[in-house]
Short mmCIF file of the C-alpha atoms (twelve columns), coordinates in Angstrom:
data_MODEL
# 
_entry.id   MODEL 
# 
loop_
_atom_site.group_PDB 
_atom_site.id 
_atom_site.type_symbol 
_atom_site.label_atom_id 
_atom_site.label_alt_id 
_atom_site.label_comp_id 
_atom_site.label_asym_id 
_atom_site.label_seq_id 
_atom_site.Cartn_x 
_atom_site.Cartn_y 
_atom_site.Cartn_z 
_atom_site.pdbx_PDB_model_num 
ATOM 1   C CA . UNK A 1   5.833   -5.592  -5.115  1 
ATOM 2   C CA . UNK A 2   7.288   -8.408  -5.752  1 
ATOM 3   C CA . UNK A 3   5.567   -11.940 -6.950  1 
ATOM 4   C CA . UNK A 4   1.349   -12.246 -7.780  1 
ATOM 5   C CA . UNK A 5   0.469   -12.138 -4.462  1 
ATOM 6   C CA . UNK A 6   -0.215  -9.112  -1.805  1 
ATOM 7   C CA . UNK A 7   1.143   -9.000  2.376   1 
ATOM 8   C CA . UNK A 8   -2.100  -9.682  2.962   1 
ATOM 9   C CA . UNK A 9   -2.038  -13.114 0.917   1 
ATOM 10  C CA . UNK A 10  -4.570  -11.847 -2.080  1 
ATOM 11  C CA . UNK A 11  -4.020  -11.577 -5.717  1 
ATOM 12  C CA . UNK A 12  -2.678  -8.126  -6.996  1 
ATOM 13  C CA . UNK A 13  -5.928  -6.288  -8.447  1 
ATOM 14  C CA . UNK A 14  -5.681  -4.303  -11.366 1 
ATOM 15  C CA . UNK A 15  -9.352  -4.105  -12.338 1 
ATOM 16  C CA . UNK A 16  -12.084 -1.723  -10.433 1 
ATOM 17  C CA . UNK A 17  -10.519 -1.742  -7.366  1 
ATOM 18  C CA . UNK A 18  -6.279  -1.945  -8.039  1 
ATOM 19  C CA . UNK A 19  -3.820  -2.451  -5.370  1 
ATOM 20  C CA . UNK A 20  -1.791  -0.449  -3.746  1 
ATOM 21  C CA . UNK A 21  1.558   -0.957  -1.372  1 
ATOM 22  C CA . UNK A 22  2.463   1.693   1.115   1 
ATOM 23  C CA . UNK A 23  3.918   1.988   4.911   1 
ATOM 24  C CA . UNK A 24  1.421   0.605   6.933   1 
ATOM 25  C CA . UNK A 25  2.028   2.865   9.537   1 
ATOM 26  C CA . UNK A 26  0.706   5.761   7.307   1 
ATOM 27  C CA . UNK A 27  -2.263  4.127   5.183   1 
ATOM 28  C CA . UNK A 28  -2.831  0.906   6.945   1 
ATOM 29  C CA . UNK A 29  -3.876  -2.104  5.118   1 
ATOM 30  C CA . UNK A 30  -7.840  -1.512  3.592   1 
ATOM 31  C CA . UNK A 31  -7.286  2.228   2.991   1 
ATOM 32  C CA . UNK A 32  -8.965  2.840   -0.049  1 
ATOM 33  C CA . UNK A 33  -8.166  5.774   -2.421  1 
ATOM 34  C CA . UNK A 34  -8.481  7.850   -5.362  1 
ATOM 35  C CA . UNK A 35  -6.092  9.932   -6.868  1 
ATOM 36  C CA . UNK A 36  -7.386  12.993  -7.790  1 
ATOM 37  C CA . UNK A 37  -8.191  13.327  -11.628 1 
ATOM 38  C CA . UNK A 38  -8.320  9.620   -12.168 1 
ATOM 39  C CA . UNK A 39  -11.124 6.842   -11.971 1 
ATOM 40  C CA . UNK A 40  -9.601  4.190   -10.290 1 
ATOM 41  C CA . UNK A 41  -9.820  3.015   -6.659  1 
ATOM 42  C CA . UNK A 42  -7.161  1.656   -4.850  1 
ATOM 43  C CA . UNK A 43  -6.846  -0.194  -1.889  1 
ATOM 44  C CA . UNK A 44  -3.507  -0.816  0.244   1 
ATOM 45  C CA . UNK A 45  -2.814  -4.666  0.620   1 
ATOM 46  C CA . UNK A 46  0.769   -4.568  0.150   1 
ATOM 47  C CA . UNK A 47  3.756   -2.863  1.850   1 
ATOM 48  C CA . UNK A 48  7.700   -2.858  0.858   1 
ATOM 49  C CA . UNK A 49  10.777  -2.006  2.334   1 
ATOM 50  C CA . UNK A 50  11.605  0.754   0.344   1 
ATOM 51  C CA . UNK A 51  8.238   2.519   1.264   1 
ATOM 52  C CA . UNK A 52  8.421   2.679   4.486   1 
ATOM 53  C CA . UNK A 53  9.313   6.230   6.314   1 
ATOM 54  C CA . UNK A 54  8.496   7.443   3.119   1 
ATOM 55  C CA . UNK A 55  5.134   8.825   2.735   1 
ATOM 56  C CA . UNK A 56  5.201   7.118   -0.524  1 
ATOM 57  C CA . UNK A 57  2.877   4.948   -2.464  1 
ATOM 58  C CA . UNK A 58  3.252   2.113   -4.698  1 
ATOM 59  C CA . UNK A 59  0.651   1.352   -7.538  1 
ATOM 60  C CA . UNK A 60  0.194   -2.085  -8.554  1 
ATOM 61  C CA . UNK A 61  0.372   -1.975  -12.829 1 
ATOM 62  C CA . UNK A 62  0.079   -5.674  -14.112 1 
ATOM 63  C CA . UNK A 63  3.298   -4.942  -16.656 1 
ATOM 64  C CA . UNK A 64  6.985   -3.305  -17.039 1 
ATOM 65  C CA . UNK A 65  5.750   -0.910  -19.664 1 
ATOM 66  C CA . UNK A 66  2.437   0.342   -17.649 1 
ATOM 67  C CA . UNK A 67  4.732   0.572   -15.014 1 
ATOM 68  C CA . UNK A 68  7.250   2.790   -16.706 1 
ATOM 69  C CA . UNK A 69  4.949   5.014   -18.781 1 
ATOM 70  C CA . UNK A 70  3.293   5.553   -15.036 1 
ATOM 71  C CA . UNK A 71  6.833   6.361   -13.663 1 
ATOM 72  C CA . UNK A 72  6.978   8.641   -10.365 1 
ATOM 73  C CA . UNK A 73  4.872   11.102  -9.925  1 
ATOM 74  C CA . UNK A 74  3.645   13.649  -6.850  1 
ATOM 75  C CA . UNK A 75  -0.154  13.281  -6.912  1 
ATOM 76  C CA . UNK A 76  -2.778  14.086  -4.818  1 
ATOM 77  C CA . UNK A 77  -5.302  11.608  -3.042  1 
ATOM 78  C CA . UNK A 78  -8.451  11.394  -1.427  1 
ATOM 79  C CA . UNK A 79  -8.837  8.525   1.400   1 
ATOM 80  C CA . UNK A 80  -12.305 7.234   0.443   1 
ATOM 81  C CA . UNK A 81  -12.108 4.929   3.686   1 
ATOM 82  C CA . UNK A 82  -9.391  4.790   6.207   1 
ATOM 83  C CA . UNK A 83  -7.939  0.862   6.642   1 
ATOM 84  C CA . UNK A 84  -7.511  -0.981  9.875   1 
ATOM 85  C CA . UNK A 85  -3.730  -0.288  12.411  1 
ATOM 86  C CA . UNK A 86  -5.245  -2.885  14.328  1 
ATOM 87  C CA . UNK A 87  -5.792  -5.533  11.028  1 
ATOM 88  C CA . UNK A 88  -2.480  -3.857  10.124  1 
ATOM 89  C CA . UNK A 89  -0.547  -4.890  13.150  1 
ATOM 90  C CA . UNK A 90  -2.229  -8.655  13.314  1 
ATOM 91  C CA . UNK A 91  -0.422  -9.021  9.768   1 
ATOM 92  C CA . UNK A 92  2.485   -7.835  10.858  1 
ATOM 93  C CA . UNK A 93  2.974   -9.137  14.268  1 
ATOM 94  C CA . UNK A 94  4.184   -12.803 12.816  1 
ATOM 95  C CA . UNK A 95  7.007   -11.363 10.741  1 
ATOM 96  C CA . UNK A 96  8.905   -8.808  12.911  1 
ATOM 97  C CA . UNK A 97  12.434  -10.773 11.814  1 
ATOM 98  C CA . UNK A 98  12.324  -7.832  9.255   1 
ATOM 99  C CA . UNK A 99  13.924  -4.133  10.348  1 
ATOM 100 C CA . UNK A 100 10.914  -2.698  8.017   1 
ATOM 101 C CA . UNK A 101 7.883   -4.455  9.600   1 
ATOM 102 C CA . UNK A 102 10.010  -4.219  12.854  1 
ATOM 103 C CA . UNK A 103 9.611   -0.212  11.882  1 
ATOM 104 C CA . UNK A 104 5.972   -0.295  11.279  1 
ATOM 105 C CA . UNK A 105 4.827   -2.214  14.286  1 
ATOM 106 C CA . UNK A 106 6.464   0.377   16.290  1 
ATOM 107 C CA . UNK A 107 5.294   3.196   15.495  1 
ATOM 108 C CA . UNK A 108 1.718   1.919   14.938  1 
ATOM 109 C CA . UNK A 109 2.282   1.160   18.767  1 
ATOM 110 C CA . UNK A 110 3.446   4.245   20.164  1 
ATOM 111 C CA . UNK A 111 1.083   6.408   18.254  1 
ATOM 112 C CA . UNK A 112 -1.942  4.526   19.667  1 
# 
């Protein structure tokens, strides 16, 4: 994630709720989740390149050294409440000069 602001034009959260970036085409933007064994929510309101295709999730973690003492790890979640393909796709619609959106708008489209 790059910059203090989300795809979907928000602030990154890193309070209650924290933000999240992941292939919309997976967890569409609004998905809110926990990982298992931790108290935070997160919701997805950001995507990146390098996520997508990937079954991958990015946390948002407000500084280098949260970030690396985080690092990469294989967790499990629980979806607390699925986001929106549709909200998804009305983000994503205006910006298709990128191969990665170009990636998630398609197969948002031929799965529904």
């Amino acid at each position: 994630m790059y910059g203090a602001k989300t795809a979907v034009g928000t602030q990154l959260k890193y309070g209650n709720v924290r933000s999240a970036a992941a292939d919309w085409s997976v967890y569409p933007v609004g998905t809110i989740f926990q990982i298992e064994g931790l108290p935070y929510v997160y919701q997805v309101d950001d995507y990146g390149s390098a996520l997508v295709g990937t079954n991958t999730i990015d946390l948002y973690k407000p500084d280098k050294a949260t970030m690396k003492a985080w690092g990469v790890r294989n967790v499990n979640i629980r979806v607390l409440k699925w986001g929106s393909f549709s909200k998804s796709l009305s983000i994503m619609k205006p910006r298709t000069a990128y191969p990665h959106i170009r990636k998630m708008v398609a197969r948002i489209e031929s799965s529904s």
